[in-house]
Short mmCIF file of N, CA and C and ligand atoms in Angstrom, two decimals:
data_model
loop_
_atom_site.label_atom_id
_atom_site.label_comp_id
_atom_site.label_asym_id
_atom_site.label_seq_id
_atom_site.Cartn_x
_atom_site.Cartn_y
_atom_site.Cartn_z
N MET A 1 -14.92 -0.07 19.04
CA MET A 1 -14.29 -0.09 17.45
C MET A 1 -13.10 1.12 17.63
N GLU A 2 -12.06 0.72 17.47
CA GLU A 2 -10.92 1.98 17.50
C GLU A 2 -10.24 1.98 16.06
N LEU A 3 -10.14 3.65 15.77
CA LEU A 3 -9.67 3.87 14.58
C LEU A 3 -8.25 3.20 14.35
N GLU A 4 -8.11 2.96 13.20
CA GLU A 4 -6.88 2.23 12.94
C GLU A 4 -6.24 3.00 11.60
N ARG A 5 -4.91 3.17 11.42
CA ARG A 5 -3.78 3.57 10.63
C ARG A 5 -3.59 2.44 9.58
N THR A 6 -3.19 2.90 8.36
CA THR A 6 -2.71 1.83 7.54
C THR A 6 -1.82 2.78 6.66
N LEU A 7 -0.50 1.77 6.09
CA LEU A 7 0.23 2.21 5.23
C LEU A 7 -0.12 1.76 3.56
N ILE A 8 0.10 2.74 3.01
CA ILE A 8 -0.21 2.54 1.14
C ILE A 8 0.82 3.16 0.59
N VAL A 9 1.44 2.06 -0.21
CA VAL A 9 2.67 2.29 -0.87
C VAL A 9 2.24 2.78 -2.47
N LEU A 10 2.44 3.62 -3.07
CA LEU A 10 2.33 3.63 -4.89
C LEU A 10 3.46 3.16 -4.98
N LYS A 11 3.45 1.98 -6.11
CA LYS A 11 4.83 1.20 -6.05
C LYS A 11 5.31 2.01 -7.29
N PRO A 12 6.84 1.63 -7.86
CA PRO A 12 7.36 2.59 -8.99
C PRO A 12 6.33 2.38 -10.32
N ASP A 13 5.46 1.39 -10.68
CA ASP A 13 4.81 1.30 -11.75
C ASP A 13 3.81 2.37 -11.60
N ALA A 14 3.18 2.51 -10.31
CA ALA A 14 2.08 3.58 -10.32
C ALA A 14 2.57 4.92 -10.49
N VAL A 15 3.74 5.35 -9.92
CA VAL A 15 4.62 6.61 -9.89
C VAL A 15 4.57 6.97 -11.32
N ALA A 16 5.63 5.82 -12.00
CA ALA A 16 5.75 6.29 -13.47
C ALA A 16 4.68 6.25 -14.42
N ARG A 17 3.73 5.59 -14.12
CA ARG A 17 2.40 6.01 -14.90
C ARG A 17 1.71 6.96 -14.85
N GLY A 18 2.14 7.98 -13.87
CA GLY A 18 1.25 8.99 -13.58
C GLY A 18 -0.03 8.76 -13.04
N LEU A 19 -0.02 7.76 -12.18
CA LEU A 19 -1.42 7.36 -11.68
C LEU A 19 -1.53 7.82 -9.93
N ILE A 20 -0.47 8.62 -9.56
CA ILE A 20 -0.53 9.08 -8.51
C ILE A 20 -2.05 9.43 -8.18
N GLY A 21 -2.36 10.77 -8.86
CA GLY A 21 -3.49 11.63 -8.80
C GLY A 21 -4.76 10.49 -8.57
N GLU A 22 -4.66 9.86 -9.71
CA GLU A 22 -6.02 8.84 -9.88
C GLU A 22 -5.99 7.94 -8.70
N VAL A 23 -4.82 7.48 -8.15
CA VAL A 23 -5.14 6.51 -7.06
C VAL A 23 -5.88 7.09 -5.84
N LEU A 24 -5.05 8.19 -5.59
CA LEU A 24 -5.31 8.89 -4.34
C LEU A 24 -6.77 9.25 -4.29
N THR A 25 -7.64 9.70 -5.48
CA THR A 25 -8.63 9.96 -5.77
C THR A 25 -9.65 9.12 -5.36
N ARG A 26 -9.25 7.78 -5.68
CA ARG A 26 -9.50 6.38 -5.37
C ARG A 26 -10.39 6.50 -3.57
N PHE A 27 -9.06 6.61 -2.97
CA PHE A 27 -9.35 6.71 -1.66
C PHE A 27 -10.12 7.92 -1.23
N GLU A 28 -9.60 9.32 -1.46
CA GLU A 28 -10.45 10.53 -0.86
C GLU A 28 -11.90 10.58 -1.11
N ARG A 29 -12.37 9.78 -2.52
CA ARG A 29 -13.73 9.90 -2.82
C ARG A 29 -14.54 8.81 -2.09
N ALA A 30 -13.56 7.80 -1.45
CA ALA A 30 -14.20 6.56 -0.31
C ALA A 30 -14.50 7.10 0.85
N GLY A 31 -14.24 8.65 0.97
CA GLY A 31 -14.14 9.52 2.61
C GLY A 31 -12.49 8.37 3.30
N ILE A 32 -11.73 8.21 2.66
CA ILE A 32 -10.52 7.81 3.41
C ILE A 32 -9.77 8.58 3.68
N LYS A 33 -9.43 9.16 5.36
CA LYS A 33 -8.61 10.60 5.37
C LYS A 33 -7.15 9.61 5.52
N LEU A 34 -6.32 10.93 4.55
CA LEU A 34 -5.08 10.77 4.41
C LEU A 34 -4.49 11.33 5.62
N ILE A 35 -3.72 11.03 6.39
CA ILE A 35 -2.82 11.86 7.62
C ILE A 35 -1.39 11.98 7.55
N GLY A 36 -0.63 11.66 5.96
CA GLY A 36 0.66 11.76 5.89
C GLY A 36 1.41 11.16 4.42
N ALA A 37 2.07 12.02 3.74
CA ALA A 37 2.39 11.36 2.64
C ALA A 37 3.93 11.73 2.35
N LYS A 38 4.84 10.81 1.91
CA LYS A 38 6.12 11.41 1.24
C LYS A 38 6.42 10.30 0.21
N MET A 39 7.42 10.81 -0.85
CA MET A 39 8.11 10.14 -2.08
C MET A 39 9.69 10.08 -1.27
N ARG A 40 9.98 8.55 -1.75
CA ARG A 40 11.38 8.06 -1.45
C ARG A 40 11.77 7.11 -2.51
N GLU A 41 12.78 6.89 -2.38
CA GLU A 41 13.47 5.52 -3.17
C GLU A 41 13.91 4.68 -1.69
N MET A 42 13.78 3.29 -2.05
CA MET A 42 13.94 2.32 -1.42
C MET A 42 15.27 1.58 -1.65
N ASP A 43 16.18 1.63 -0.80
CA ASP A 43 17.52 0.89 -1.20
C ASP A 43 17.41 -0.86 -0.71
N SER A 44 18.27 -1.31 -0.62
CA SER A 44 18.18 -3.01 -0.44
C SER A 44 17.66 -3.42 1.09
N ASP A 45 18.45 -2.43 1.92
CA ASP A 45 18.07 -2.43 3.53
C ASP A 45 16.55 -1.84 3.55
N PHE A 46 16.21 -1.12 3.04
CA PHE A 46 15.15 -0.68 3.59
C PHE A 46 13.61 -1.68 2.87
N THR A 47 14.35 -2.15 1.74
CA THR A 47 13.30 -2.98 1.37
C THR A 47 13.17 -4.45 1.86
N ARG A 48 14.40 -4.51 2.34
CA ARG A 48 14.43 -6.02 3.27
C ARG A 48 13.41 -5.84 4.51
N GLN A 49 13.96 -4.56 5.06
CA GLN A 49 13.07 -4.14 6.37
C GLN A 49 11.25 -4.25 6.10
N HIS A 50 10.97 -3.52 4.91
CA HIS A 50 9.53 -3.43 4.66
C HIS A 50 9.08 -4.95 4.17
N TYR A 51 9.75 -5.46 3.47
CA TYR A 51 9.21 -7.03 2.83
C TYR A 51 10.11 -8.26 3.67
N PHE A 52 10.07 -7.83 5.09
CA PHE A 52 10.95 -8.86 5.64
C PHE A 52 10.80 -10.16 5.76
N ASP A 53 9.25 -10.57 5.71
CA ASP A 53 8.87 -12.02 5.59
C ASP A 53 8.11 -12.50 4.05
N LEU A 54 8.47 -11.49 3.00
CA LEU A 54 8.04 -11.99 1.82
C LEU A 54 8.89 -13.52 1.25
N GLU A 55 10.36 -13.30 1.31
CA GLU A 55 10.99 -14.42 1.14
C GLU A 55 10.54 -16.02 1.59
N GLU A 56 10.26 -15.61 2.83
CA GLU A 56 9.82 -16.84 3.68
C GLU A 56 8.22 -17.43 2.96
N ARG A 57 7.55 -16.22 2.69
CA ARG A 57 6.37 -16.61 2.06
C ARG A 57 5.89 -17.26 0.60
N HIS A 58 7.30 -16.30 -0.13
CA HIS A 58 6.91 -16.89 -1.38
C HIS A 58 8.29 -17.10 -2.09
N GLY A 59 9.11 -17.23 -1.40
CA GLY A 59 10.84 -17.91 -1.79
C GLY A 59 11.66 -16.62 -2.42
N ALA A 60 12.70 -17.18 -2.24
CA ALA A 60 14.19 -15.94 -2.76
C ALA A 60 13.85 -15.58 -4.16
N ALA A 61 13.38 -16.29 -5.01
CA ALA A 61 13.33 -15.77 -6.85
C ALA A 61 12.29 -14.44 -6.55
N VAL A 62 10.81 -14.73 -5.65
CA VAL A 62 9.99 -13.87 -5.64
C VAL A 62 10.55 -12.55 -5.13
N TYR A 63 11.50 -12.85 -4.22
CA TYR A 63 11.84 -11.99 -3.46
C TYR A 63 12.60 -10.84 -4.06
N ALA A 64 13.54 -11.75 -4.62
CA ALA A 64 14.53 -10.91 -5.59
C ALA A 64 13.91 -10.21 -6.43
N ALA A 65 12.74 -10.71 -7.21
CA ALA A 65 12.35 -9.85 -8.61
C ALA A 65 11.53 -8.61 -7.67
N THR A 66 10.89 -8.90 -6.59
CA THR A 66 9.96 -7.51 -6.01
C THR A 66 11.18 -6.58 -5.46
N ALA A 67 11.95 -7.29 -4.89
CA ALA A 67 13.08 -6.26 -4.49
C ALA A 67 13.56 -5.11 -5.40
N ALA A 68 13.73 -5.92 -6.67
CA ALA A 68 14.41 -5.15 -8.00
C ALA A 68 13.28 -4.13 -8.28
N PHE A 69 12.22 -4.74 -8.12
CA PHE A 69 10.94 -4.06 -8.86
C PHE A 69 10.93 -2.72 -8.13
N MET A 70 10.68 -3.02 -6.78
CA MET A 70 10.60 -1.62 -6.05
C MET A 70 11.58 -0.67 -5.59
N GLN A 71 13.24 -1.25 -6.30
CA GLN A 71 13.80 -0.10 -6.43
C GLN A 71 14.29 0.61 -7.49
N GLN A 72 13.26 0.35 -8.86
CA GLN A 72 13.40 0.78 -10.20
C GLN A 72 13.03 2.37 -10.27
N GLY A 73 12.42 2.82 -9.01
CA GLY A 73 12.34 4.47 -9.13
C GLY A 73 11.59 4.59 -7.73
N PRO A 74 11.17 5.84 -7.49
CA PRO A 74 10.52 6.38 -6.50
C PRO A 74 9.18 5.83 -6.14
N VAL A 75 8.80 5.71 -5.04
CA VAL A 75 7.70 5.41 -4.41
C VAL A 75 6.87 6.57 -3.77
N LEU A 76 5.48 6.56 -3.74
CA LEU A 76 4.93 7.31 -2.54
C LEU A 76 3.96 6.36 -1.51
N ALA A 77 4.43 7.37 -0.45
CA ALA A 77 3.70 6.28 0.76
C ALA A 77 3.09 7.32 1.36
N VAL A 78 1.92 6.81 1.70
CA VAL A 78 0.78 7.45 2.44
C VAL A 78 0.16 6.95 3.46
N VAL A 79 -0.29 7.50 4.73
CA VAL A 79 -0.68 6.94 5.63
C VAL A 79 -2.35 7.12 5.76
N ALA A 80 -3.15 6.25 5.93
CA ALA A 80 -4.57 6.50 6.09
C ALA A 80 -4.90 6.21 7.75
N GLU A 81 -6.14 7.09 7.85
CA GLU A 81 -6.66 6.38 9.01
C GLU A 81 -8.19 6.61 9.17
N GLY A 82 -8.86 5.57 9.87
CA GLY A 82 -10.29 5.62 9.99
C GLY A 82 -10.80 4.39 10.27
N VAL A 83 -12.21 4.13 10.28
CA VAL A 83 -12.83 2.88 10.99
C VAL A 83 -12.63 1.80 9.91
N ASP A 84 -11.87 0.67 10.40
CA ASP A 84 -11.70 -0.52 9.45
C ASP A 84 -10.61 0.09 8.15
N VAL A 85 -10.07 0.98 8.16
CA VAL A 85 -9.12 1.41 7.34
C VAL A 85 -8.26 0.23 6.69
N ILE A 86 -7.76 -0.41 7.44
CA ILE A 86 -7.09 -1.69 6.51
C ILE A 86 -7.73 -2.04 5.63
N ALA A 87 -8.85 -2.87 6.12
CA ALA A 87 -9.46 -3.82 5.03
C ALA A 87 -10.23 -2.92 4.38
N ASN A 88 -10.57 -1.43 4.42
CA ASN A 88 -11.09 -0.92 3.39
C ASN A 88 -10.24 -0.53 2.27
N VAL A 89 -9.15 -0.36 2.62
CA VAL A 89 -7.97 0.17 1.39
C VAL A 89 -7.89 -0.98 0.88
N ARG A 90 -7.60 -2.34 1.22
CA ARG A 90 -7.56 -3.13 0.46
C ARG A 90 -8.57 -3.53 -0.36
N ARG A 91 -9.85 -3.53 0.14
CA ARG A 91 -10.99 -3.60 -0.64
C ARG A 91 -10.95 -2.89 -1.85
N LEU A 92 -10.41 -1.75 -1.71
CA LEU A 92 -10.35 -0.81 -3.08
C LEU A 92 -9.09 -1.33 -3.62
N VAL A 93 -8.12 -1.51 -3.27
CA VAL A 93 -7.01 -2.10 -4.09
C VAL A 93 -7.24 -3.03 -4.57
N GLY A 94 -7.68 -4.15 -4.18
CA GLY A 94 -7.99 -5.34 -5.15
C GLY A 94 -6.97 -6.54 -4.79
N THR A 95 -7.41 -7.74 -5.05
CA THR A 95 -6.18 -8.84 -4.97
C THR A 95 -5.07 -8.47 -5.59
N THR A 96 -4.22 -9.79 -5.18
CA THR A 96 -2.73 -9.35 -5.40
C THR A 96 -2.43 -9.40 -6.75
N TYR A 97 -3.12 -10.76 -7.56
CA TYR A 97 -2.59 -10.84 -9.06
C TYR A 97 -3.57 -9.70 -9.73
N PRO A 98 -3.01 -8.76 -10.28
CA PRO A 98 -4.13 -8.16 -11.27
C PRO A 98 -5.11 -8.84 -12.27
N ASN A 99 -4.62 -10.22 -12.52
CA ASN A 99 -5.56 -10.23 -13.60
C ASN A 99 -6.69 -10.97 -13.03
N GLN A 100 -6.95 -11.08 -11.60
CA GLN A 100 -7.76 -11.81 -10.88
C GLN A 100 -8.44 -10.88 -10.06
N ALA A 101 -8.23 -9.54 -10.20
CA ALA A 101 -8.60 -8.45 -9.30
C ALA A 101 -9.97 -7.99 -9.84
N ALA A 102 -10.86 -7.52 -9.30
CA ALA A 102 -12.35 -6.98 -9.73
C ALA A 102 -12.18 -5.85 -10.17
N PRO A 103 -12.66 -5.77 -11.40
CA PRO A 103 -12.97 -4.59 -12.00
C PRO A 103 -13.84 -3.58 -10.93
N GLY A 104 -13.51 -2.23 -10.78
CA GLY A 104 -13.86 -1.60 -9.98
C GLY A 104 -12.54 -1.19 -8.79
N THR A 105 -11.75 -2.52 -8.97
CA THR A 105 -10.66 -2.06 -8.05
C THR A 105 -9.54 -1.46 -8.53
N ILE A 106 -8.50 -0.65 -7.81
CA ILE A 106 -7.28 0.05 -8.43
C ILE A 106 -6.65 -1.21 -9.27
N ARG A 107 -6.29 -2.11 -8.54
CA ARG A 107 -5.32 -3.21 -9.27
C ARG A 107 -5.72 -3.94 -10.62
N GLY A 108 -7.81 -4.06 -10.54
CA GLY A 108 -8.52 -4.52 -11.74
C GLY A 108 -8.59 -3.41 -12.49
N ASP A 109 -8.61 -2.17 -12.21
CA ASP A 109 -9.01 -1.29 -13.50
C ASP A 109 -7.65 -0.78 -14.31
N PHE A 110 -6.48 -0.98 -13.27
CA PHE A 110 -4.92 -0.14 -13.99
C PHE A 110 -4.23 -1.07 -14.36
N ALA A 111 -4.23 -2.43 -14.15
CA ALA A 111 -3.00 -3.70 -14.07
C ALA A 111 -3.87 -5.07 -14.57
N HIS A 112 -3.26 -5.52 -15.09
CA HIS A 112 -3.73 -7.03 -15.50
C HIS A 112 -2.36 -8.02 -15.54
N GLN A 113 -1.45 -8.13 -15.09
CA GLN A 113 -0.49 -8.83 -14.97
C GLN A 113 -0.87 -10.07 -14.40
N SER A 114 -0.69 -11.56 -14.55
CA SER A 114 -0.93 -12.44 -13.86
C SER A 114 0.55 -12.98 -12.90
N LYS A 115 0.10 -13.91 -11.85
CA LYS A 115 1.43 -14.55 -11.23
C LYS A 115 1.79 -15.50 -12.27
N ASP A 116 1.12 -16.38 -13.04
CA ASP A 116 1.74 -17.43 -13.83
C ASP A 116 2.99 -16.67 -14.52
N TYR A 117 2.45 -15.47 -15.48
CA TYR A 117 3.23 -15.09 -16.14
C TYR A 117 4.82 -14.80 -15.85
N SER A 118 4.48 -13.95 -14.06
CA SER A 118 5.35 -12.98 -13.65
C SER A 118 6.46 -14.53 -13.12
N VAL A 119 5.77 -15.53 -12.79
CA VAL A 119 6.98 -16.50 -12.22
C VAL A 119 7.58 -17.14 -13.39
N ALA A 120 7.07 -17.43 -14.50
CA ALA A 120 7.52 -17.74 -15.73
C ALA A 120 8.91 -16.81 -16.13
N HIS A 121 8.61 -15.62 -16.24
CA HIS A 121 9.55 -14.40 -16.75
C HIS A 121 10.58 -13.82 -15.73
N ASN A 122 10.50 -14.63 -14.12
CA ASN A 122 11.07 -13.70 -13.56
C ASN A 122 10.89 -12.79 -13.19
N LEU A 123 9.84 -11.69 -13.02
CA LEU A 123 9.41 -10.83 -13.16
C LEU A 123 8.44 -10.42 -11.70
N ALA A 124 8.61 -9.39 -11.30
CA ALA A 124 7.70 -9.08 -9.87
C ALA A 124 6.28 -8.92 -10.45
N VAL A 125 5.06 -9.00 -9.55
CA VAL A 125 3.67 -8.72 -10.03
C VAL A 125 3.69 -6.91 -10.21
N ALA A 126 3.69 -6.48 -11.17
CA ALA A 126 3.61 -5.07 -10.87
C ALA A 126 2.12 -4.92 -10.88
N ASN A 127 1.99 -4.19 -9.40
CA ASN A 127 0.34 -4.30 -9.22
C ASN A 127 0.21 -3.21 -8.28
N LEU A 128 0.91 -2.11 -8.53
CA LEU A 128 0.68 -0.61 -8.45
C LEU A 128 0.71 -0.13 -7.02
N LEU A 129 0.34 -0.91 -6.14
CA LEU A 129 0.47 -0.78 -4.55
C LEU A 129 0.95 -1.46 -3.59
N HIS A 130 1.15 -1.14 -2.70
CA HIS A 130 1.13 -2.06 -1.62
C HIS A 130 0.18 -1.59 -0.26
N ALA A 131 -0.42 -2.11 0.46
CA ALA A 131 -1.13 -1.65 1.38
C ALA A 131 -1.09 -2.72 2.63
N SER A 132 -0.91 -2.18 4.01
CA SER A 132 -0.58 -3.17 4.85
C SER A 132 -2.13 -4.41 5.28
N GLY A 133 -1.52 -5.56 5.51
CA GLY A 133 -2.66 -6.46 5.50
C GLY A 133 -3.21 -6.87 6.93
N SER A 134 -2.77 -6.26 7.85
CA SER A 134 -3.41 -6.59 8.93
C SER A 134 -2.84 -5.42 10.33
N VAL A 135 -3.64 -5.50 11.51
CA VAL A 135 -3.33 -4.42 12.26
C VAL A 135 -1.95 -4.33 12.79
N ASP A 136 -1.25 -5.53 13.04
CA ASP A 136 0.19 -5.86 13.50
C ASP A 136 0.84 -5.22 12.56
N GLU A 137 0.91 -5.76 10.88
CA GLU A 137 1.45 -5.28 10.29
C GLU A 137 1.42 -3.85 9.77
N ALA A 138 0.19 -3.09 9.93
CA ALA A 138 -0.03 -1.72 9.84
C ALA A 138 1.03 -0.74 10.89
N LYS A 139 1.01 -1.73 12.09
CA LYS A 139 1.52 -0.64 13.03
C LYS A 139 3.02 -0.69 12.50
N TYR A 140 3.76 -2.00 12.24
CA TYR A 140 4.87 -2.04 12.17
C TYR A 140 5.51 -1.25 11.00
N GLU A 141 4.63 -1.34 9.68
CA GLU A 141 4.87 -0.61 8.52
C GLU A 141 5.13 1.08 8.56
N VAL A 142 3.64 1.49 9.15
CA VAL A 142 3.44 2.98 9.58
C VAL A 142 4.81 3.69 10.31
N GLU A 143 5.18 2.80 11.42
CA GLU A 143 6.58 3.34 12.24
C GLU A 143 7.93 2.91 11.50
N LEU A 144 7.93 2.32 10.19
CA LEU A 144 9.19 2.03 9.83
C LEU A 144 9.04 3.25 8.90
N TRP A 145 7.95 3.62 8.29
CA TRP A 145 7.84 4.60 7.10
C TRP A 145 7.75 5.76 7.62
N PHE A 146 7.27 6.10 8.92
CA PHE A 146 6.96 7.70 8.99
C PHE A 146 7.50 8.12 10.62
N ASN A 147 7.96 9.08 10.90
CA ASN A 147 8.21 9.78 12.14
C ASN A 147 6.80 10.08 12.44
N PRO A 148 6.49 10.04 13.96
CA PRO A 148 5.37 10.66 14.57
C PRO A 148 4.53 11.98 13.80
N ALA A 149 5.91 12.83 14.09
CA ALA A 149 5.74 14.07 13.64
C ALA A 149 5.38 14.46 12.18
N ASP A 150 5.50 13.33 11.14
CA ASP A 150 4.93 13.28 9.79
C ASP A 150 3.48 13.25 9.80
N LEU A 151 2.70 12.75 10.62
CA LEU A 151 1.39 12.40 10.61
C LEU A 151 0.37 13.45 11.22
N PHE A 152 -0.57 13.52 10.44
CA PHE A 152 -1.38 14.80 11.16
C PHE A 152 -2.51 14.49 11.52
N ASP A 153 -3.00 15.42 12.27
CA ASP A 153 -4.21 15.52 13.00
C ASP A 153 -5.37 16.52 12.61
N TYR A 154 -6.32 16.36 11.89
CA TYR A 154 -7.02 17.75 11.42
C TYR A 154 -8.45 16.93 11.23
N PRO A 155 -9.30 17.84 11.10
CA PRO A 155 -10.83 17.52 11.19
C PRO A 155 -10.92 17.23 9.52
N ALA A 156 -11.06 15.91 9.12
CA ALA A 156 -11.44 15.73 7.53
C ALA A 156 -13.02 15.92 7.24
N ALA A 157 -13.66 16.41 6.55
CA ALA A 157 -14.78 16.45 6.41
C ALA A 157 -15.76 15.39 6.25
N ALA A 158 -15.39 14.36 6.01
CA ALA A 158 -15.83 12.91 5.90
C ALA A 158 -16.25 12.41 7.85
N ASP A 159 -15.07 12.67 8.31
CA ASP A 159 -15.21 12.59 10.06
C ASP A 159 -17.04 12.73 10.53
N ARG A 160 -17.38 13.93 10.11
CA ARG A 160 -18.38 14.23 10.60
C ARG A 160 -19.52 13.31 10.44
N TYR A 161 -19.41 12.72 9.49
CA TYR A 161 -20.53 11.53 8.94
C TYR A 161 -20.42 10.28 9.66
N ALA A 162 -19.00 9.73 9.69
CA ALA A 162 -18.66 8.36 9.98
C ALA A 162 -17.88 8.15 11.08
N VAL A 163 -17.60 8.97 11.84
CA VAL A 163 -16.59 8.87 12.93
C VAL A 163 -17.12 9.54 14.25
N SER A 164 -17.51 8.35 15.20
CA SER A 164 -17.96 9.22 16.38
C SER A 164 -17.18 10.05 17.08
N THR A 165 -17.96 10.89 17.62
CA THR A 165 -17.21 12.11 18.15
C THR A 165 -16.03 11.81 19.35
N SER A 166 -16.61 10.69 20.09
CA SER A 166 -15.81 10.15 21.12
C SER A 166 -14.19 9.76 20.70
N ASP A 167 -14.52 9.26 19.33
CA ASP A 167 -13.15 8.70 18.66
C ASP A 167 -12.36 9.82 17.74
N ARG A 168 -12.99 11.09 17.60
CA ARG A 168 -12.16 11.97 17.05
C ARG A 168 -11.04 12.64 17.87
P1 LIG B 1 -0.10 -7.91 -1.14
O1 LIG B 1 0.76 -7.12 -1.94
O2 LIG B 1 -1.11 -8.27 -1.81
O3 LIG B 1 -0.32 -8.09 0.18
P2 LIG B 1 2.06 -10.19 -0.96
O4 LIG B 1 2.39 -9.46 0.44
O5 LIG B 1 1.65 -11.62 -1.13
O6 LIG B 1 0.92 -9.57 -1.78
O7 LIG B 1 3.19 -10.10 -1.61
C1 LIG B 1 3.87 -8.86 -1.87
C2 LIG B 1 4.10 -8.34 -3.09
O8 LIG B 1 5.14 -9.48 -3.95
C3 LIG B 1 3.10 -8.15 -4.58
O9 LIG B 1 2.31 -7.15 -3.95
C4 LIG B 1 3.68 -8.53 -5.86
O10 LIG B 1 4.09 -7.03 -5.96
C5 LIG B 1 4.88 -9.68 -5.23
N1 LIG B 1 4.52 -10.57 -5.74
C6 LIG B 1 3.85 -11.67 -4.92
N2 LIG B 1 3.85 -12.95 -5.14
C7 LIG B 1 4.31 -12.89 -6.47
C8 LIG B 1 4.86 -13.96 -7.25
N3 LIG B 1 4.53 -15.27 -7.32
N4 LIG B 1 5.80 -13.47 -9.01
C9 LIG B 1 6.19 -12.35 -8.47
N5 LIG B 1 5.70 -11.36 -7.51
C10 LIG B 1 5.12 -11.69 -6.31
#
């Protein structure tokens, strides 16, 4: 098994609600190693590059609402690295629609918005976070958001217990 990298984006609702520390703590306390971070605003071109298949998957109305939401304010992008980190981050984040996300997950603990309400009112589902969904998506997204020089290699304390020396 190889180490994976994944992109996490704290969306404008998480930043505006002052949840950056709380959210990053969730990952750090699970022993997930963060290797890069930056705040930025997303313009319409960059939003399209990031969510290039969202319109195809969910339709034009969901794309438009989500793009407007993502451009409401700055976001914080973070790269995490570790064993099965793509699935592990998604497990901590919880499922897409916060009203269905399990308590204990970030979306389940800090949001409650439903898909039905969002669709009825032409709103994006404000669900605090984006996290890459697959190895291919993670590779594309990490390269889209970060220069290699902005990702850091350092010995994290938790690596000592959880990562084989041959992978460090
Ligand atoms: P996830 O972010 O959990 O991987 P998707 O990639 O399917 O989920 O959707 C991307 C984002 O688009 C969601 O996180 C959410 O903010 C928004 N979204 C998805 N479905 C809807 C919907 N039916 N109505 C409004 N917004 C939606």
